[in-house]
């Protein structure tokens, strides 16, 4: 499923994804260990929660 409003994500993949817990974009991308190419791991610096983002 595509995100309904792509215009919100104006900074591309270089900056953090939006945290689903607190909405912060102060996140870091982490590299998954497995061959899960369709998703990526991120870590929120604001609330210190890891989360997955599907792409
Ligand atoms: Zn957060």
PDB file of N, CA and C and ligand atoms in Angstrom:
ATOM      1  N   UNK A   1       0.837  -1.206   0.000  1.00  0.00           N
ATOM      2  CA  UNK A   1       0.000   0.000   0.000  1.00  0.00           C
ATOM      3  C   UNK A   1       0.866   1.247   0.000  1.00  0.00           C
ATOM      4  N   UNK A   2       0.479   2.180  -0.799  1.00  0.00           N
ATOM      5  CA  UNK A   2       1.206   3.446  -0.862  1.00  0.00           C
ATOM      6  C   UNK A   2       0.741   4.368   0.247  1.00  0.00           C
ATOM      7  N   UNK A   3       1.638   5.242   0.646  1.00  0.00           N
ATOM      8  CA  UNK A   3       1.227   6.251   1.621  1.00  0.00           C
ATOM      9  C   UNK A   3       0.258   7.220   0.954  1.00  0.00           C
ATOM     10  N   UNK A   4      -0.739   7.625   1.659  1.00  0.00           N
ATOM     11  CA  UNK A   4      -1.784   8.461   1.051  1.00  0.00           C
ATOM     12  C   UNK A   4      -1.309   9.868   0.686  1.00  0.00           C
ATOM     13  N   UNK A   5      -0.326  10.373   1.370  1.00  0.00           N
ATOM     14  CA  UNK A   5       0.122  11.736   1.090  1.00  0.00           C
ATOM     15  C   UNK A   5       1.639  11.793   0.987  1.00  0.00           C
ATOM     16  N   UNK A   6       2.185  11.520  -0.203  1.00  0.00           N
ATOM     17  CA  UNK A   6       3.644  11.506  -0.382  1.00  0.00           C
ATOM     18  C   UNK A   6       4.272  12.882  -0.258  1.00  0.00           C
ATOM     19  N   UNK A   7       3.483  13.925  -0.347  1.00  0.00           N
ATOM     20  CA  UNK A   7       4.027  15.278  -0.279  1.00  0.00           C
ATOM     21  C   UNK A   7       4.567  15.610   1.102  1.00  0.00           C
ATOM     22  N   UNK A   8       4.151  14.844   2.103  1.00  0.00           N
ATOM     23  CA  UNK A   8       4.656  15.064   3.452  1.00  0.00           C
ATOM     24  C   UNK A   8       6.123  14.668   3.542  1.00  0.00           C
ATOM     25  N   UNK A   9       6.464  13.614   2.805  1.00  0.00           N
ATOM     26  CA  UNK A   9       7.825  13.092   2.867  1.00  0.00           C
ATOM     27  C   UNK A   9       8.681  13.792   1.821  1.00  0.00           C
ATOM     28  N   UNK A  10       9.089  14.995   2.120  1.00  0.00           N
ATOM     29  CA  UNK A  10       9.786  15.810   1.133  1.00  0.00           C
ATOM     30  C   UNK A  10      11.285  15.622   1.165  1.00  0.00           C
ATOM     31  N   UNK A  11      11.782  14.966   2.189  1.00  0.00           N
ATOM     32  CA  UNK A  11      13.225  14.870   2.363  1.00  0.00           C
ATOM     33  C   UNK A  11      13.795  13.555   1.852  1.00  0.00           C
ATOM     34  N   UNK A  12      12.937  12.675   1.357  1.00  0.00           N
ATOM     35  CA  UNK A  12      13.444  11.439   0.794  1.00  0.00           C
ATOM     36  C   UNK A  12      13.913  10.462   1.849  1.00  0.00           C
ATOM     37  N   UNK A  13      14.754   9.514   1.430  1.00  0.00           N
ATOM     38  CA  UNK A  13      15.177   8.452   2.333  1.00  0.00           C
ATOM     39  C   UNK A  13      16.385   8.816   3.183  1.00  0.00           C
ATOM     40  N   UNK A  14      16.995   9.938   2.908  1.00  0.00           N
ATOM     41  CA  UNK A  14      18.233  10.267   3.618  1.00  0.00           C
ATOM     42  C   UNK A  14      17.953  10.617   5.076  1.00  0.00           C
ATOM     43  N   UNK A  15      16.880  11.294   5.318  1.00  0.00           N
ATOM     44  CA  UNK A  15      16.528  11.598   6.700  1.00  0.00           C
ATOM     45  C   UNK A  15      15.610  10.516   7.232  1.00  0.00           C
ATOM     46  N   UNK A  16      15.327  10.588   8.489  1.00  0.00           N
ATOM     47  CA  UNK A  16      14.617   9.514   9.139  1.00  0.00           C
ATOM     48  C   UNK A  16      13.177   9.388   8.700  1.00  0.00           C
ATOM     49  N   UNK A  17      12.713   8.181   8.815  1.00  0.00           N
ATOM     50  CA  UNK A  17      11.299   7.934   8.605  1.00  0.00           C
ATOM     51  C   UNK A  17      10.532   8.444   9.820  1.00  0.00           C
ATOM     52  N   UNK A  18       9.249   8.634   9.626  1.00  0.00           N
ATOM     53  CA  UNK A  18       8.461   9.129  10.737  1.00  0.00           C
ATOM     54  C   UNK A  18       8.163   8.011  11.728  1.00  0.00           C
ATOM     55  N   UNK A  19       8.440   8.275  12.966  1.00  0.00           N
ATOM     56  CA  UNK A  19       8.197   7.291  14.013  1.00  0.00           C
ATOM     57  C   UNK A  19       6.698   7.067  14.197  1.00  0.00           C
ATOM     58  N   UNK A  20       6.272   5.802  14.180  1.00  0.00           N
ATOM     59  CA  UNK A  20       4.848   5.512  14.353  1.00  0.00           C
ATOM     60  C   UNK A  20       4.373   5.711  15.790  1.00  0.00           C
ATOM     61  N   UNK A  21       5.321   5.848  16.704  1.00  0.00           N
ATOM     62  CA  UNK A  21       4.948   5.986  18.117  1.00  0.00           C
ATOM     63  C   UNK A  21       4.777   7.441  18.529  1.00  0.00           C
ATOM     64  N   UNK A  22       5.741   8.280  18.128  1.00  0.00           N
ATOM     65  CA  UNK A  22       5.682   9.668  18.578  1.00  0.00           C
ATOM     66  C   UNK A  22       5.619  10.650  17.416  1.00  0.00           C
ATOM     67  N   UNK A  23       5.791  10.172  16.192  1.00  0.00           N
ATOM     68  CA  UNK A  23       5.676  11.039  15.033  1.00  0.00           C
ATOM     69  C   UNK A  23       6.935  11.816  14.710  1.00  0.00           C
ATOM     70  N   UNK A  24       7.996  11.588  15.462  1.00  0.00           N
ATOM     71  CA  UNK A  24       9.245  12.290  15.210  1.00  0.00           C
ATOM     72  C   UNK A  24       9.932  11.763  13.963  1.00  0.00           C
ATOM     73  N   UNK A  25      10.646  12.636  13.281  1.00  0.00           N
ATOM     74  CA  UNK A  25      11.453  12.185  12.146  1.00  0.00           C
ATOM     75  C   UNK A  25      12.916  12.104  12.518  1.00  0.00           C
ATOM     76  N   UNK A  26      13.197  12.239  13.795  1.00  0.00           N
ATOM     77  CA  UNK A  26      14.574  12.081  14.270  1.00  0.00           C
ATOM     78  C   UNK A  26      14.852  10.596  14.466  1.00  0.00           C
ATOM     79  N   UNK A  27      14.995   9.909  13.330  1.00  0.00           N
ATOM     80  CA  UNK A  27      15.170   8.463  13.359  1.00  0.00           C
ATOM     81  C   UNK A  27      16.390   8.062  12.553  1.00  0.00           C
ATOM     82  N   UNK A  28      16.897   6.904  12.876  1.00  0.00           N
ATOM     83  CA  UNK A  28      18.036   6.375  12.140  1.00  0.00           C
ATOM     84  C   UNK A  28      17.637   5.083  11.450  1.00  0.00           C
ATOM     85  N   UNK A  29      18.197   4.883  10.285  1.00  0.00           N
ATOM     86  CA  UNK A  29      17.914   3.648   9.568  1.00  0.00           C
ATOM     87  C   UNK A  29      18.927   2.588   9.994  1.00  0.00           C
ATOM     88  N   UNK A  30      18.415   1.394  10.210  1.00  0.00           N
ATOM     89  CA  UNK A  30      19.293   0.296  10.574  1.00  0.00           C
ATOM     90  C   UNK A  30      19.230  -0.763   9.489  1.00  0.00           C
ATOM     91  N   UNK A  31      20.312  -1.492   9.368  1.00  0.00           N
ATOM     92  CA  UNK A  31      20.366  -2.514   8.332  1.00  0.00           C
ATOM     93  C   UNK A  31      19.855  -3.844   8.878  1.00  0.00           C
ATOM     94  N   UNK A  32      18.877  -4.406   8.233  1.00  0.00           N
ATOM     95  CA  UNK A  32      18.355  -5.695   8.690  1.00  0.00           C
ATOM     96  C   UNK A  32      19.361  -6.816   8.466  1.00  0.00           C
ATOM     97  N   UNK A  33      19.292  -7.802   9.301  1.00  0.00           N
ATOM     98  CA  UNK A  33      20.216  -8.935   9.200  1.00  0.00           C
ATOM     99  C   UNK A  33      19.799  -9.901   8.107  1.00  0.00           C
ATOM    100  N   UNK A  34      18.516 -10.072   7.966  1.00  0.00           N
ATOM    101  CA  UNK A  34      18.003 -11.035   6.998  1.00  0.00           C
ATOM    102  C   UNK A  34      17.780 -10.418   5.636  1.00  0.00           C
ATOM    103  N   UNK A  35      17.324 -11.239   4.695  1.00  0.00           N
ATOM    104  CA  UNK A  35      17.095 -10.763   3.316  1.00  0.00           C
ATOM    105  C   UNK A  35      15.740 -10.088   3.155  1.00  0.00           C
ATOM    106  N   UNK A  36      15.376  -9.299   4.111  1.00  0.00           N
ATOM    107  CA  UNK A  36      14.073  -8.644   4.042  1.00  0.00           C
ATOM    108  C   UNK A  36      14.203  -7.310   3.323  1.00  0.00           C
ATOM    109  N   UNK A  37      14.236  -7.400   2.015  1.00  0.00           N
ATOM    110  CA  UNK A  37      14.481  -6.199   1.214  1.00  0.00           C
ATOM    111  C   UNK A  37      13.260  -5.306   1.115  1.00  0.00           C
ATOM    112  N   UNK A  38      12.118  -5.852   1.435  1.00  0.00           N
ATOM    113  CA  UNK A  38      10.898  -5.080   1.259  1.00  0.00           C
ATOM    114  C   UNK A  38      10.593  -4.221   2.483  1.00  0.00           C
ATOM    115  N   UNK A  39      11.446  -4.306   3.476  1.00  0.00           N
ATOM    116  CA  UNK A  39      11.199  -3.496   4.658  1.00  0.00           C
ATOM    117  C   UNK A  39      12.533  -3.066   5.230  1.00  0.00           C
ATOM    118  N   UNK A  40      12.510  -2.074   6.073  1.00  0.00           N
ATOM    119  CA  UNK A  40      13.737  -1.578   6.663  1.00  0.00           C
ATOM    120  C   UNK A  40      13.505  -1.309   8.141  1.00  0.00           C
ATOM    121  N   UNK A  41      14.591  -1.426   8.885  1.00  0.00           N
ATOM    122  CA  UNK A  41      14.506  -1.172  10.309  1.00  0.00           C
ATOM    123  C   UNK A  41      14.944   0.256  10.601  1.00  0.00           C
ATOM    124  N   UNK A  42      14.225   0.891  11.477  1.00  0.00           N
ATOM    125  CA  UNK A  42      14.567   2.244  11.889  1.00  0.00           C
ATOM    126  C   UNK A  42      14.565   2.306  13.405  1.00  0.00           C
ATOM    127  N   UNK A  43      15.248   3.312  13.895  1.00  0.00           N
ATOM    128  CA  UNK A  43      15.298   3.498  15.336  1.00  0.00           C
ATOM    129  C   UNK A  43      15.008   4.952  15.645  1.00  0.00           C
ATOM    130  N   UNK A  44      14.061   5.169  16.525  1.00  0.00           N
ATOM    131  CA  UNK A  44      13.671   6.529  16.858  1.00  0.00           C
ATOM    132  C   UNK A  44      14.535   7.079  17.985  1.00  0.00           C
ATOM    133  N   UNK A  45      15.188   8.191  17.734  1.00  0.00           N
ATOM    134  CA  UNK A  45      16.015   8.815  18.766  1.00  0.00           C
ATOM    135  C   UNK A  45      15.178   9.553  19.798  1.00  0.00           C
ATOM    136  N   UNK A  46      13.987   9.914  19.425  1.00  0.00           N
ATOM    137  CA  UNK A  46      13.142  10.699  20.314  1.00  0.00           C
ATOM    138  C   UNK A  46      12.561   9.843  21.444  1.00  0.00           C
ATOM    139  N   UNK A  47      11.978   8.708  21.084  1.00  0.00           N
ATOM    140  CA  UNK A  47      11.370   7.866  22.117  1.00  0.00           C
ATOM    141  C   UNK A  47      12.127   6.553  22.291  1.00  0.00           C
ATOM    142  N   UNK A  48      13.238   6.414  21.572  1.00  0.00           N
ATOM    143  CA  UNK A  48      14.117   5.256  21.719  1.00  0.00           C
ATOM    144  C   UNK A  48      13.387   3.941  21.480  1.00  0.00           C
ATOM    145  N   UNK A  49      12.636   3.928  20.392  1.00  0.00           N
ATOM    146  CA  UNK A  49      11.914   2.718  20.023  1.00  0.00           C
ATOM    147  C   UNK A  49      12.327   2.308  18.611  1.00  0.00           C
ATOM    148  N   UNK A  50      12.649   1.030  18.430  1.00  0.00           N
ATOM    149  CA  UNK A  50      12.878   0.537  17.075  1.00  0.00           C
ATOM    150  C   UNK A  50      11.550   0.273  16.384  1.00  0.00           C
ATOM    151  N   UNK A  51      11.516   0.468  15.077  1.00  0.00           N
ATOM    152  CA  UNK A  51      10.289   0.157  14.342  1.00  0.00           C
ATOM    153  C   UNK A  51      10.637  -0.236  12.919  1.00  0.00           C
ATOM    154  N   UNK A  52       9.739  -0.970  12.296  1.00  0.00           N
ATOM    155  CA  UNK A  52       9.918  -1.379  10.912  1.00  0.00           C
ATOM    156  C   UNK A  52       9.122  -0.470  10.011  1.00  0.00           C
ATOM    157  N   UNK A  53       9.703  -0.224   8.862  1.00  0.00           N
ATOM    158  CA  UNK A  53       8.978   0.562   7.871  1.00  0.00           C
ATOM    159  C   UNK A  53       8.944  -0.238   6.579  1.00  0.00           C
ATOM    160  N   UNK A  54       7.771  -0.442   6.063  1.00  0.00           N
ATOM    161  CA  UNK A  54       7.625  -1.186   4.819  1.00  0.00           C
ATOM    162  C   UNK A  54       7.752  -0.237   3.639  1.00  0.00           C
ATOM    163  N   UNK A  55       8.455  -0.697   2.615  1.00  0.00           N
ATOM    164  CA  UNK A  55       8.672   0.171   1.472  1.00  0.00           C
ATOM    165  C   UNK A  55       8.080  -0.433   0.208  1.00  0.00           C
TER     166      UNK A  55
HETATM  167 ZN1  LIG B   1       9.472   7.949  18.412  1.00  0.00          ZN
END
